[in-house]
Amino acid sequence: MPRWSRRQSAPRFALRWRRSEAIGGMIAMAAAAIAAVLAWTCQPVAAAADAPVVVTDITGRTATLPRPARRVLLAEGRQIIALSLLDPKPVSLIAAWLGDFRRNDSESYALYHQRFPDIEDVPVLGLGSDGTFPVERAIEIKPDVAVLGISFAPGGRANDVARQLEAAGIPVVFTDFFVAPFEHTVASVRILGRVVGRDQQAEAFAEFYELHMKRIADRLAHVGSQRPRVLVETHANVTDCCHAPGAGNLGRFVAFAGGDSISAAVSPGPTAQLSLEYVIDANPEIYIGTGGAHLKASGGLVIGPGFDAATIRERLAAVVARPGFSTLKAVRDGRMHGLFHNIISTPLNLLAAEALARWIHPEAMHDVDPAATMTELNAGFLAVPLQGVYWIDLK
């Protein structure tokens, strides 16, 4: 098979990107990106044979597999999104998983079920929401490797899981798309690529991701010190106010996109809890609510696959119609937006970064289009294309 490597092809890919930027041709850039990715994805994948695989995970631990894994245990079901970027049949790689993806993102699960009906046959080891993990059942399934989230790492809430799995002869690697997405997203994709023998696919996505994030950073370099105040309300509902990100996780994306998150000062971690009084006093200039199918029954913000724009805007309007919100500058100025929550904890978080940047600095981001990026991802990477509305303006 013709070899494709970051070392051989990345310079030509990046050169086309830079040339298109220099002449202001974003259409040419997008076309070149898609063409390059499609040209690569149409080539046959090299057989990894039975060569041993050595991988260093995000904690710095090294694991050795006798060959690329074909039976992967996913301790975070949502990591099927990452596998979908790497392999055209991601479900075939999963020996067992926790049920968080099906429970928390039912509409996305339905898309995978439509494409791969045998997803119903994948053993579910539990929901994982209570901090437990059925180690004995996992050992019985005999996966080639266990991919654990960072909460299972030493010092995490379930750090003994890895020790027990390894004692049973099951290699363990740690990945993370939630706690430190800026440090770990690309690294985690590369780890998964190494584990399943899809290094080339992982490198192609890593290049794509880094170029898109760099474009945002380059645009923001020219906006000076202007940082609008932003309220991101996670799992936006019509009752309590207000669940929000802290300085970590989604808060990092707000800062990267050139905003000043009013909840970052409340908590250094990934989550925060704000009172209505605090929100009113901070008077954010931009409001962004996150939601999904999990809020359908409660009347909160539904958004993502399975929901049309009219329904999403109706729910978003109800969220910002709560008592006290009419006084906010964001509401008075009409700068209210909705974002699909579950996209943050996957490698597709670059779409959230682009949407946030456009909302926070629309003039500087005039040529940054998350819809175009989604089209590129669907065409060149994802085994199950994104379908639906993942971000929206309340107009």
mmCIF file with all atom_site columns, N, CA and C in Angstrom, residues 283 325-336:
data_model
loop_
_atom_site.group_PDB
_atom_site.id
_atom_site.type_symbol
_atom_site.label_atom_id
_atom_site.label_alt_id
_atom_site.label_comp_id
_atom_site.label_asym_id
_atom_site.label_entity_id
_atom_site.label_seq_id
_atom_site.pdbx_PDB_ins_code
_atom_site.Cartn_x
_atom_site.Cartn_y
_atom_site.Cartn_z
_atom_site.occupancy
_atom_site.B_iso_or_equiv
_atom_site.pdbx_formal_charge
_atom_site.auth_seq_id
_atom_site.auth_comp_id
_atom_site.auth_asym_id
_atom_site.auth_atom_id
_atom_site.pdbx_PDB_model_num
ATOM 1  N N  . ASN A 1 283 ? -23.541 40.548 34.762 1.00 0.00 ? 283 ASN A N  1
ATOM 2  C CA . ASN A 1 283 ? -24.154 41.115 33.556 1.00 0.00 ? 283 ASN A CA 1
ATOM 3  C C  . ASN A 1 283 ? -23.421 40.689 32.274 1.00 0.00 ? 283 ASN A C  1
ATOM 4  N N  . PHE A 1 325 ? -33.499 37.218 33.845 1.00 0.00 ? 325 PHE A N  1
ATOM 5  C CA . PHE A 1 325 ? -32.662 37.165 32.643 1.00 0.00 ? 325 PHE A CA 1
ATOM 6  C C  . PHE A 1 325 ? -32.899 38.355 31.715 1.00 0.00 ? 325 PHE A C  1
ATOM 7  N N  . SER A 1 326 ? -34.074 38.935 31.759 1.00 0.00 ? 326 SER A N  1
ATOM 8  C CA . SER A 1 326 ? -34.358 40.050 30.854 1.00 0.00 ? 326 SER A CA 1
ATOM 9  C C  . SER A 1 326 ? -33.480 41.263 31.134 1.00 0.00 ? 326 SER A C  1
ATOM 10 N N  . THR A 1 327 ? -32.879 41.313 32.321 1.00 0.00 ? 327 THR A N  1
ATOM 11 C CA . THR A 1 327 ? -32.019 42.449 32.670 1.00 0.00 ? 327 THR A CA 1
ATOM 12 C C  . THR A 1 327 ? -30.606 42.291 32.111 1.00 0.00 ? 327 THR A C  1
ATOM 13 N N  . LEU A 1 328 ? -30.253 41.086 31.657 1.00 0.00 ? 328 LEU A N  1
ATOM 14 C CA . LEU A 1 328 ? -28.888 40.838 31.205 1.00 0.00 ? 328 LEU A CA 1
ATOM 15 C C  . LEU A 1 328 ? -28.624 41.521 29.866 1.00 0.00 ? 328 LEU A C  1
ATOM 16 N N  . LYS A 1 329 ? -27.439 42.057 29.723 1.00 0.00 ? 329 LYS A N  1
ATOM 17 C CA . LYS A 1 329 ? -27.061 42.714 28.477 1.00 0.00 ? 329 LYS A CA 1
ATOM 18 C C  . LYS A 1 329 ? -27.130 41.742 27.306 1.00 0.00 ? 329 LYS A C  1
ATOM 19 N N  . ALA A 1 330 ? -26.749 40.485 27.534 1.00 0.00 ? 330 ALA A N  1
ATOM 20 C CA . ALA A 1 330 ? -26.791 39.481 26.468 1.00 0.00 ? 330 ALA A CA 1
ATOM 21 C C  . ALA A 1 330 ? -28.198 39.325 25.910 1.00 0.00 ? 330 ALA A C  1
ATOM 22 N N  . VAL A 1 331 ? -29.183 39.344 26.799 1.00 0.00 ? 331 VAL A N  1
ATOM 23 C CA . VAL A 1 331 ? -30.574 39.196 26.369 1.00 0.00 ? 331 VAL A CA 1
ATOM 24 C C  . VAL A 1 331 ? -31.065 40.473 25.697 1.00 0.00 ? 331 VAL A C  1
ATOM 25 N N  . ARG A 1 332 ? -30.735 41.603 26.269 1.00 0.00 ? 332 ARG A N  1
ATOM 26 C CA . ARG A 1 332 ? -31.168 42.877 25.680 1.00 0.00 ? 332 ARG A CA 1
ATOM 27 C C  . ARG A 1 332 ? -30.573 43.073 24.284 1.00 0.00 ? 332 ARG A C  1
ATOM 28 N N  . ASP A 1 333 ? -29.341 42.624 24.089 1.00 0.00 ? 333 ASP A N  1
ATOM 29 C CA . ASP A 1 333 ? -28.673 42.816 22.801 1.00 0.00 ? 333 ASP A CA 1
ATOM 30 C C  . ASP A 1 333 ? -28.910 41.667 21.820 1.00 0.00 ? 333 ASP A C  1
ATOM 31 N N  . GLY A 1 334 ? -29.613 40.640 22.265 1.00 0.00 ? 334 GLY A N  1
ATOM 32 C CA . GLY A 1 334 ? -29.914 39.522 21.378 1.00 0.00 ? 334 GLY A CA 1
ATOM 33 C C  . GLY A 1 334 ? -28.753 38.588 21.109 1.00 0.00 ? 334 GLY A C  1
ATOM 34 N N  . ARG A 1 335 ? -27.778 38.536 22.009 1.00 0.00 ? 335 ARG A N  1
ATOM 35 C CA . ARG A 1 335 ? -26.625 37.656 21.817 1.00 0.00 ? 335 ARG A CA 1
ATOM 36 C C  . ARG A 1 335 ? -26.808 36.396 22.675 1.00 0.00 ? 335 ARG A C  1
ATOM 37 N N  . MET A 1 336 ? -27.733 35.554 22.225 1.00 0.00 ? 336 MET A N  1
ATOM 38 C CA . MET A 1 336 ? -28.088 34.327 22.941 1.00 0.00 ? 336 MET A CA 1
ATOM 39 C C  . MET A 1 336 ? -27.942 33.147 21.986 1.00 0.00 ? 336 MET A C  1
#
